Each structure stands twice: as C-alpha cells, then as structure tokens.
Amino acid sequence: MKPTSHGQLTSSRLDATFAALADPTRRAILARLASGEASVAELAEPFAMSQPAISKHLKVLERAGLISSGVDAQRRPRRLEAAPLAEANAWMEKYRQFWEANFERLDAVLEELKTLEATEPTTRRKKK
Amino acid sequence: MKPTSHGQLTSSRLDATFAALADPTRRAILARLASGEASVAELAEPFAMSQPAISKHLKVLERAGLISSGVDAQRRPRRLEAAPLAEANAWMEKYRQFWEANFERLDAVLEELKTLEATEPTTRRKKK
C-alpha cells in the first residue's frame, strides 16, 4: 500500500467499514434497510433491544457512512448507503483468485471421490 | 437472518473476519501473504514493528481463519487462507445492486454535465 494521503484516507475508511460490519446486529440493521428506509423505533422492534442500544449501533454505521438520516424531522428515517460496501468489496476482489483456487481444489477432490465410488463397487458393497 | 445454529456459526465467523480486516497492518499482512508464504520475521520487516506486535496481529488473523501456519518447525511460515474472504464477499454481494444503482446515478449526473458543457459554449467562454 502506498503511503499517499489518498491511500491513508481509503485505509481509514476501510477500517471504519469493516469494524462496523463486525457485529451481527449492525449487519441485520443493514439487511433491514436494504428493503427500505426505517425509523429508529422500527429498527429497534425486531431486535428486543432498547432504542438507546440500537442508537449506538446506528451511530457506528453512520460514522462509517453505511447509513444516512432522512430529512423528516419527526421520524428521521435511516437509509442504506452502499458506497463504503463497494470500496470494501473492491479490496476483497483482489483476493478472489485465492478463494476460487480453493474451490477448484475442492471440486477436484469431489470429482476424485466420485470416480473412486464408480470404480470401486466392491468397497461400497462391503459397507452395506 | 434465521436463528439456526448454522446461521449463528456463519454470523460469528463473519464477526471475526470483519474485525480482523478492520486494521491496516492486518490488511497489509494479507496483501504480503498473497504473494507467497512468509515467516514472522519476514512479515515484521516492512512494518517497523516489533515481532511481538506483529505476532498479536497474526493471532487475530489466525483466529479468524485468514492465515495458517506451515509445518516447518523453524520458520513456521504463515500462509493466506482465503475461505473466510469468500464468505464475507458472499455477504457483501447481496448489497451489490445498491452500490451499482449509486454508480448509475453518478454516471447519469456526469452525462448531464457533459451535455450541459456541449450545449452552453458561451458560459464556458466567459470563464476563460
């Protein structure tokens, strides 16, 4: 990673995004907001959590830029902002070749097992 | 998210993966390991960090399943394990439509600006 100010900015944004995503409640809030904006009360409801507890999670998400607040002064509905996810995804894409290589190895092993099963019927019969 | 034990397992793995990725040194270690396995000493070198400090980061990465240790007892080289990244990426993919919609809006704005520039030459000339 180059130590440019741009790189540092991206890096600290990635820190905030990944830290915000490292919590099941916060991920569930994002999943809820993916189906439309919602007020704090609406977000708190399915979690059996107090509104202050939910508000804390919302602050973490807001600081990471993952949600924003609507202009309606009464409800202040929260909305999903996906740009930080695009940036985090771009970081992850650089490693795609590694996990795809793993899957290919797994596929090769499964293929080998299938061939073994087909060519060794006696072994299979013994087990029955 | 369904509260099945499978879902909970995936969820706690995602917690560990995202928390491990929320640090620039740990992301840089993964980037280094992407170009081949390395010992703790080799990993510590570019960071101007003590080996114990690096070891702490390696423990976080290892607990998240993002790296593993080789069998060579002397060097114990660390290796990148990309499977947790595949899982984190799969979670992120569900939000792809949102950030792509954002990019489309941005494209539309840029297109509009270009059209404005082309059709209002007087405004441009004034500025010069």
mmCIF file of C-alpha atoms in Angstrom:
data_model
loop_
_atom_site.group_PDB
_atom_site.id
_atom_site.type_symbol
_atom_site.label_atom_id
_atom_site.label_comp_id
_atom_site.label_asym_id
_atom_site.label_seq_id
_atom_site.Cartn_x
_atom_site.Cartn_y
_atom_site.Cartn_z
ATOM 1 C CA MET A 1 0.000 0.000 0.000
ATOM 2 C CA LYS A 2 1.379 3.407 -0.976
ATOM 3 C CA PRO A 3 1.553 5.882 1.918
ATOM 4 C CA THR A 4 -0.227 8.643 -0.048
ATOM 5 C CA SER A 5 -2.866 10.712 1.714
ATOM 6 C CA HIS A 6 -5.424 9.216 -0.669
ATOM 7 C CA GLY A 7 -4.327 5.722 0.333
ATOM 8 C CA GLN A 8 -4.473 6.645 4.007
ATOM 9 C CA LEU A 9 -7.990 8.023 3.591
ATOM 10 C CA THR A 10 -9.159 4.867 1.851
ATOM 11 C CA SER A 11 -7.431 2.806 4.525
ATOM 12 C CA SER A 12 -9.148 4.569 7.432
ATOM 13 C CA ARG A 13 -12.484 4.321 5.614
ATOM 14 C CA LEU A 14 -11.918 0.569 5.220
ATOM 15 C CA ASP A 15 -11.084 0.355 8.959
ATOM 16 C CA ALA A 16 -14.415 2.017 9.799
ATOM 17 C CA THR A 17 -16.410 -0.066 7.297
ATOM 18 C CA PHE A 18 -15.019 -3.452 8.382
ATOM 19 C CA ALA A 19 -15.323 -2.550 12.094
ATOM 20 C CA ALA A 20 -18.962 -1.535 11.547
ATOM 21 C CA LEU A 21 -19.681 -4.837 9.760
ATOM 22 C CA ALA A 22 -18.115 -6.940 12.558
ATOM 23 C CA ASP A 23 -21.378 -7.114 14.522
ATOM 24 C CA PRO A 24 -24.483 -9.255 13.839
ATOM 25 C CA THR A 25 -26.964 -6.551 14.961
ATOM 26 C CA ARG A 26 -25.386 -3.966 12.683
ATOM 27 C CA ARG A 27 -25.405 -6.393 9.748
ATOM 28 C CA ALA A 28 -29.075 -7.176 10.480
ATOM 29 C CA ILE A 29 -29.871 -3.429 10.535
ATOM 30 C CA LEU A 30 -28.271 -3.060 7.082
ATOM 31 C CA ALA A 31 -30.269 -6.077 5.857
ATOM 32 C CA ARG A 32 -33.473 -4.433 7.147
ATOM 33 C CA LEU A 33 -32.596 -1.107 5.471
ATOM 34 C CA ALA A 34 -31.940 -2.928 2.195
ATOM 35 C CA SER A 35 -35.709 -3.401 1.932
ATOM 36 C CA GLY A 36 -36.427 0.315 2.556
ATOM 37 C CA GLU A 37 -35.762 3.173 4.980
ATOM 38 C CA ALA A 38 -36.917 2.871 8.603
ATOM 39 C CA SER A 39 -37.129 4.962 11.794
ATOM 40 C CA VAL A 40 -35.135 4.098 14.922
ATOM 41 C CA ALA A 41 -38.306 2.714 16.558
ATOM 42 C CA GLU A 42 -38.969 0.492 13.529
ATOM 43 C CA LEU A 43 -35.354 -0.694 13.532
ATOM 44 C CA ALA A 44 -35.375 -1.423 17.288
ATOM 45 C CA GLU A 45 -38.569 -3.507 17.145
ATOM 46 C CA PRO A 46 -37.330 -6.886 15.789
ATOM 47 C CA PHE A 47 -34.231 -6.897 17.993
ATOM 48 C CA ALA A 48 -35.745 -6.894 21.502
ATOM 49 C CA MET A 49 -33.214 -4.145 22.179
ATOM 50 C CA SER A 50 -33.686 -0.727 23.763
ATOM 51 C CA GLN A 51 -33.742 2.301 21.459
ATOM 52 C CA PRO A 52 -30.531 3.681 23.090
ATOM 53 C CA ALA A 53 -28.766 0.378 22.360
ATOM 54 C CA ILE A 54 -29.935 0.496 18.729
ATOM 55 C CA SER A 55 -28.948 4.180 18.521
ATOM 56 C CA LYS A 56 -25.382 3.270 19.475
ATOM 57 C CA HIS A 57 -25.220 0.765 16.624
ATOM 58 C CA LEU A 58 -26.735 3.342 14.251
ATOM 59 C CA LYS A 59 -24.026 5.847 15.221
ATOM 60 C CA VAL A 60 -21.296 3.327 14.323
ATOM 61 C CA LEU A 61 -22.980 2.669 10.968
ATOM 62 C CA GLU A 62 -23.440 6.403 10.337
ATOM 63 C CA ARG A 63 -19.801 7.240 11.145
ATOM 64 C CA ALA A 64 -18.747 4.542 8.647
ATOM 65 C CA GLY A 65 -21.024 6.174 6.044
ATOM 66 C CA LEU A 66 -23.110 2.996 5.737
ATOM 67 C CA ILE A 67 -26.370 4.749 6.604
ATOM 68 C CA SER A 68 -27.696 8.300 6.471
ATOM 69 C CA SER A 69 -30.654 10.085 8.096
ATOM 70 C CA GLY A 70 -33.595 11.399 6.108
ATOM 71 C CA VAL A 71 -34.847 14.990 6.357
ATOM 72 C CA ASP A 72 -38.198 14.172 8.028
ATOM 73 C CA ALA A 73 -37.538 15.837 11.419
ATOM 74 C CA GLN A 74 -40.037 13.638 13.288
ATOM 75 C CA ARG A 75 -39.077 10.166 12.069
ATOM 76 C CA ARG A 76 -35.526 10.828 10.820
ATOM 77 C CA PRO A 77 -35.687 7.617 8.775
ATOM 78 C CA ARG A 78 -32.385 5.833 8.246
ATOM 79 C CA ARG A 79 -31.339 4.841 4.744
ATOM 80 C CA LEU A 80 -28.725 2.378 3.472
ATOM 81 C CA GLU A 81 -25.670 3.971 1.818
ATOM 82 C CA ALA A 82 -23.826 1.291 -0.117
ATOM 83 C CA ALA A 83 -20.735 3.239 -1.301
ATOM 84 C CA PRO A 84 -18.495 2.015 1.593
ATOM 85 C CA LEU A 85 -19.546 -1.562 0.747
ATOM 86 C CA ALA A 86 -18.395 -1.007 -2.846
ATOM 87 C CA GLU A 87 -14.989 0.093 -1.551
ATOM 88 C CA ALA A 88 -14.720 -2.880 0.846
ATOM 89 C CA ASN A 89 -15.784 -5.191 -1.972
ATOM 90 C CA ALA A 90 -13.106 -3.736 -4.272
ATOM 91 C CA TRP A 91 -10.490 -4.509 -1.605
ATOM 92 C CA MET A 92 -11.788 -8.080 -1.338
ATOM 93 C CA GLU A 93 -11.857 -8.670 -5.088
ATOM 94 C CA LYS A 94 -8.041 -8.681 -5.116
ATOM 95 C CA TYR A 95 -8.210 -11.987 -3.199
ATOM 96 C CA ARG A 96 -10.854 -13.628 -5.379
ATOM 97 C CA GLN A 97 -8.264 -15.729 -7.252
ATOM 98 C CA PHE A 98 -7.246 -17.297 -3.906
ATOM 99 C CA TRP A 99 -10.666 -18.443 -2.765
ATOM 100 C CA GLU A 100 -11.596 -19.523 -6.284
ATOM 101 C CA ALA A 101 -8.428 -21.634 -6.381
ATOM 102 C CA ASN A 102 -9.581 -23.216 -3.099
ATOM 103 C CA PHE A 103 -12.983 -24.028 -4.583
ATOM 104 C CA GLU A 104 -11.324 -25.548 -7.647
ATOM 105 C CA ARG A 105 -9.220 -27.791 -5.372
ATOM 106 C CA LEU A 106 -12.392 -28.821 -3.517
ATOM 107 C CA ASP A 107 -14.113 -29.557 -6.851
ATOM 108 C CA ALA A 108 -11.142 -31.703 -7.891
ATOM 109 C CA VAL A 109 -11.337 -33.677 -4.610
ATOM 110 C CA LEU A 110 -15.095 -34.238 -5.008
ATOM 111 C CA GLU A 111 -14.580 -35.342 -8.617
ATOM 112 C CA GLU A 112 -11.910 -37.808 -7.450
ATOM 113 C CA LEU A 113 -14.247 -39.205 -4.786
ATOM 114 C CA LYS A 114 -16.990 -39.692 -7.400
ATOM 115 C CA THR A 115 -14.574 -41.561 -9.689
ATOM 116 C CA LEU A 116 -13.438 -43.723 -6.765
ATOM 117 C CA GLU A 117 -17.060 -44.564 -5.912
ATOM 118 C CA ALA A 118 -17.777 -45.522 -9.527
ATOM 119 C CA THR A 119 -14.694 -47.701 -9.984
ATOM 120 C CA GLU A 120 -14.727 -49.492 -6.607
ATOM 121 C CA PRO A 121 -18.185 -51.020 -6.298
ATOM 122 C CA THR A 122 -16.895 -53.842 -4.056
ATOM 123 C CA THR A 123 -15.759 -51.398 -1.387
ATOM 124 C CA ARG A 124 -19.200 -49.779 -1.441
ATOM 125 C CA ARG A 125 -20.995 -53.128 -1.191
ATOM 126 C CA LYS A 126 -18.903 -54.177 1.803
ATOM 127 C CA LYS A 127 -20.058 -51.117 3.737
ATOM 128 C CA LYS A 128 -23.730 -52.072 3.223
ATOM 129 C CA MET B 1 -31.224 -13.884 9.298
ATOM 130 C CA LYS B 2 -32.624 -17.158 10.587
ATOM 131 C CA PRO B 3 -31.544 -18.018 14.153
ATOM 132 C CA THR B 4 -30.393 -21.522 13.172
ATOM 133 C CA SER B 5 -27.143 -22.817 14.619
ATOM 134 C CA HIS B 6 -25.704 -22.787 11.090
ATOM 135 C CA GLY B 7 -26.665 -19.133 10.722
ATOM 136 C CA GLN B 8 -25.150 -18.318 14.109
ATOM 137 C CA LEU B 9 -21.916 -20.058 13.165
ATOM 138 C CA THR B 10 -21.690 -18.128 9.908
ATOM 139 C CA SER B 11 -22.543 -14.941 11.787
ATOM 140 C CA SER B 12 -19.778 -15.364 14.371
ATOM 141 C CA ARG B 13 -17.321 -16.245 11.600
ATOM 142 C CA LEU B 14 -18.308 -13.039 9.790
ATOM 143 C CA ASP B 15 -17.799 -11.100 13.063
ATOM 144 C CA ALA B 16 -14.248 -12.492 13.331
ATOM 145 C CA THR B 17 -13.444 -11.924 9.644
ATOM 146 C CA PHE B 18 -14.659 -8.314 9.509
ATOM 147 C CA ALA B 19 -12.992 -7.468 12.860
ATOM 148 C CA ALA B 20 -9.708 -8.936 11.599
ATOM 149 C CA LEU B 21 -9.945 -6.865 8.396
ATOM 150 C CA ALA B 22 -10.614 -3.601 10.310
ATOM 151 C CA ASP B 23 -6.893 -2.844 10.709
ATOM 152 C CA PRO B 24 -4.415 -1.509 8.111
ATOM 153 C CA THR B 25 -1.480 -3.628 9.373
ATOM 154 C CA ARG B 26 -3.530 -6.820 9.209
ATOM 155 C CA ARG B 27 -4.744 -5.972 5.691
ATOM 156 C CA ALA B 28 -1.122 -5.271 4.667
ATOM 157 C CA ILE B 29 -0.050 -8.650 6.117
ATOM 158 C CA LEU B 30 -2.702 -10.384 3.997
ATOM 159 C CA ALA B 31 -1.526 -8.420 0.933
ATOM 160 C CA ARG B 32 2.050 -9.581 1.618
ATOM 161 C CA LEU B 33 0.936 -13.222 2.044
ATOM 162 C CA ALA B 34 -0.975 -13.013 -1.241
ATOM 163 C CA SER B 35 2.411 -13.038 -2.974
ATOM 164 C CA GLY B 36 3.599 -16.115 -1.060
ATOM 165 C CA GLU B 37 4.071 -17.518 2.450
ATOM 166 C CA ALA B 38 6.389 -15.717 4.903
ATOM 167 C CA SER B 39 7.873 -16.175 8.382
ATOM 168 C CA VAL B 40 7.020 -13.826 11.278
ATOM 169 C CA ALA B 41 10.426 -12.136 10.894
ATOM 170 C CA GLU B 42 9.807 -11.580 7.174
ATOM 171 C CA LEU B 43 6.345 -10.213 7.911
ATOM 172 C CA ALA B 44 7.606 -7.879 10.664
ATOM 173 C CA GLU B 45 10.365 -6.366 8.488
ATOM 174 C CA PRO B 46 8.456 -3.875 6.277
ATOM 175 C CA PHE B 47 6.324 -2.587 9.174
ATOM 176 C CA ALA B 48 8.965 -1.141 11.537
ATOM 177 C CA MET B 49 7.083 -3.072 14.207
ATOM 178 C CA SER B 50 8.365 -5.446 16.886
ATOM 179 C CA GLN B 51 7.854 -9.176 16.319
ATOM 180 C CA PRO B 52 5.548 -9.407 19.404
ATOM 181 C CA ALA B 53 3.355 -6.633 17.936
ATOM 182 C CA ILE B 54 3.193 -8.470 14.607
ATOM 183 C CA SER B 55 2.522 -11.758 16.425
ATOM 184 C CA LYS B 56 -0.558 -10.206 18.052
ATOM 185 C CA HIS B 57 -1.918 -9.246 14.644
ATOM 186 C CA LEU B 58 -1.113 -12.733 13.313
ATOM 187 C CA LYS B 59 -3.084 -14.293 16.182
ATOM 188 C CA VAL B 60 -6.160 -12.215 15.263
ATOM 189 C CA LEU B 61 -5.808 -13.280 11.615
ATOM 190 C CA GLU B 62 -5.278 -16.924 12.604
ATOM 191 C CA ARG B 63 -8.331 -16.999 14.911
ATOM 192 C CA ALA B 64 -10.399 -15.623 12.013
ATOM 193 C CA GLY B 65 -9.062 -18.435 9.806
ATOM 194 C CA LEU B 66 -7.492 -15.927 7.403
ATOM 195 C CA ILE B 67 -3.990 -17.377 7.775
ATOM 196 C CA SER B 68 -2.483 -20.705 8.796
ATOM 197 C CA SER B 69 0.976 -21.826 9.908
ATOM 198 C CA GLY B 70 3.131 -24.134 7.829
ATOM 199 C CA VAL B 71 4.688 -27.319 9.186
ATOM 200 C CA ASP B 72 8.317 -26.153 9.052
ATOM 201 C CA ALA B 73 9.027 -26.038 12.818
ATOM 202 C CA GLN B 74 11.827 -23.473 12.498
ATOM 203 C CA ARG B 75 10.218 -20.844 10.276
ATOM 204 C CA ARG B 76 6.534 -21.692 10.786
ATOM 205 C CA PRO B 77 5.698 -19.763 7.596
ATOM 206 C CA ARG B 78 2.287 -18.128 7.506
ATOM 207 C CA ARG B 79 0.001 -18.723 4.543
ATOM 208 C CA LEU B 80 -3.081 -16.878 3.313
ATOM 209 C CA GLU B 81 -6.382 -18.774 3.730
ATOM 210 C CA ALA B 82 -8.995 -17.105 1.570
ATOM 211 C CA ALA B 83 -12.120 -19.087 2.542
ATOM 212 C CA PRO B 84 -13.320 -16.516 5.153
ATOM 213 C CA LEU B 85 -12.937 -13.805 2.488
ATOM 214 C CA ALA B 86 -15.207 -15.799 0.183
ATOM 215 C CA GLU B 87 -17.852 -15.912 2.932
ATOM 216 C CA ALA B 88 -17.513 -12.176 3.663
ATOM 217 C CA ASN B 89 -17.702 -11.471 -0.068
ATOM 218 C CA ALA B 90 -20.876 -13.574 -0.367
ATOM 219 C CA TRP B 91 -22.455 -11.466 2.390
ATOM 220 C CA MET B 92 -21.451 -8.276 0.557
ATOM 221 C CA GLU B 93 -22.753 -9.443 -2.822
ATOM 222 C CA LYS B 94 -26.325 -9.101 -1.509
ATOM 223 C CA TYR B 95 -25.780 -5.323 -1.473
ATOM 224 C CA ARG B 96 -24.205 -5.068 -4.917
ATOM 225 C CA GLN B 97 -27.455 -3.806 -6.516
ATOM 226 C CA PHE B 98 -27.377 -0.819 -4.104
ATOM 227 C CA TRP B 99 -23.888 0.417 -4.865
ATOM 228 C CA GLU B 100 -24.328 -0.268 -8.585
ATOM 229 C CA ALA B 101 -27.501 1.844 -8.511
ATOM 230 C CA ASN B 102 -25.407 4.620 -6.910
ATOM 231 C CA PHE B 103 -22.809 4.369 -9.684
ATOM 232 C CA GLU B 104 -25.556 4.528 -12.311
ATOM 233 C CA ARG B 105 -26.891 7.730 -10.718
ATOM 234 C CA LEU B 106 -23.359 9.182 -10.721
ATOM 235 C CA ASP B 107 -22.957 8.204 -14.400
ATOM 236 C CA ALA B 108 -26.236 9.951 -15.209
ATOM 237 C CA VAL B 109 -25.064 13.141 -13.447
ATOM 238 C CA LEU B 110 -21.729 13.105 -15.321
ATOM 239 C CA GLU B 111 -23.553 12.549 -18.619
ATOM 240 C CA GLU B 112 -25.807 15.527 -17.846
ATOM 241 C CA LEU B 113 -22.792 17.725 -17.054
ATOM 242 C CA LYS B 114 -21.155 16.746 -20.354
ATOM 243 C CA THR B 115 -24.341 17.633 -22.275
ATOM 244 C CA LEU B 116 -24.532 20.974 -20.446
ATOM 245 C CA GLU B 117 -20.904 21.743 -21.354
ATOM 246 C CA ALA B 118 -21.544 20.910 -25.014
ATOM 247 C CA THR B 119 -24.720 22.974 -25.315
ATOM 248 C CA GLU B 120 -23.586 26.064 -23.388
ATOM 249 C CA PRO B 121 -20.371 27.198 -25.045
ATOM 250 C CA THR B 122 -20.944 30.862 -24.043
ATOM 251 C CA THR B 123 -20.814 30.014 -20.358
ATOM 252 C CA ARG B 124 -17.530 28.197 -20.900
ATOM 253 C CA ARG B 125 -16.025 31.067 -22.876
ATOM 254 C CA LYS B 126 -16.916 33.583 -20.178
ATOM 255 C CA LYS B 127 -14.921 31.627 -17.626
ATOM 256 C CA LYS B 128 -11.765 31.869 -19.795
#
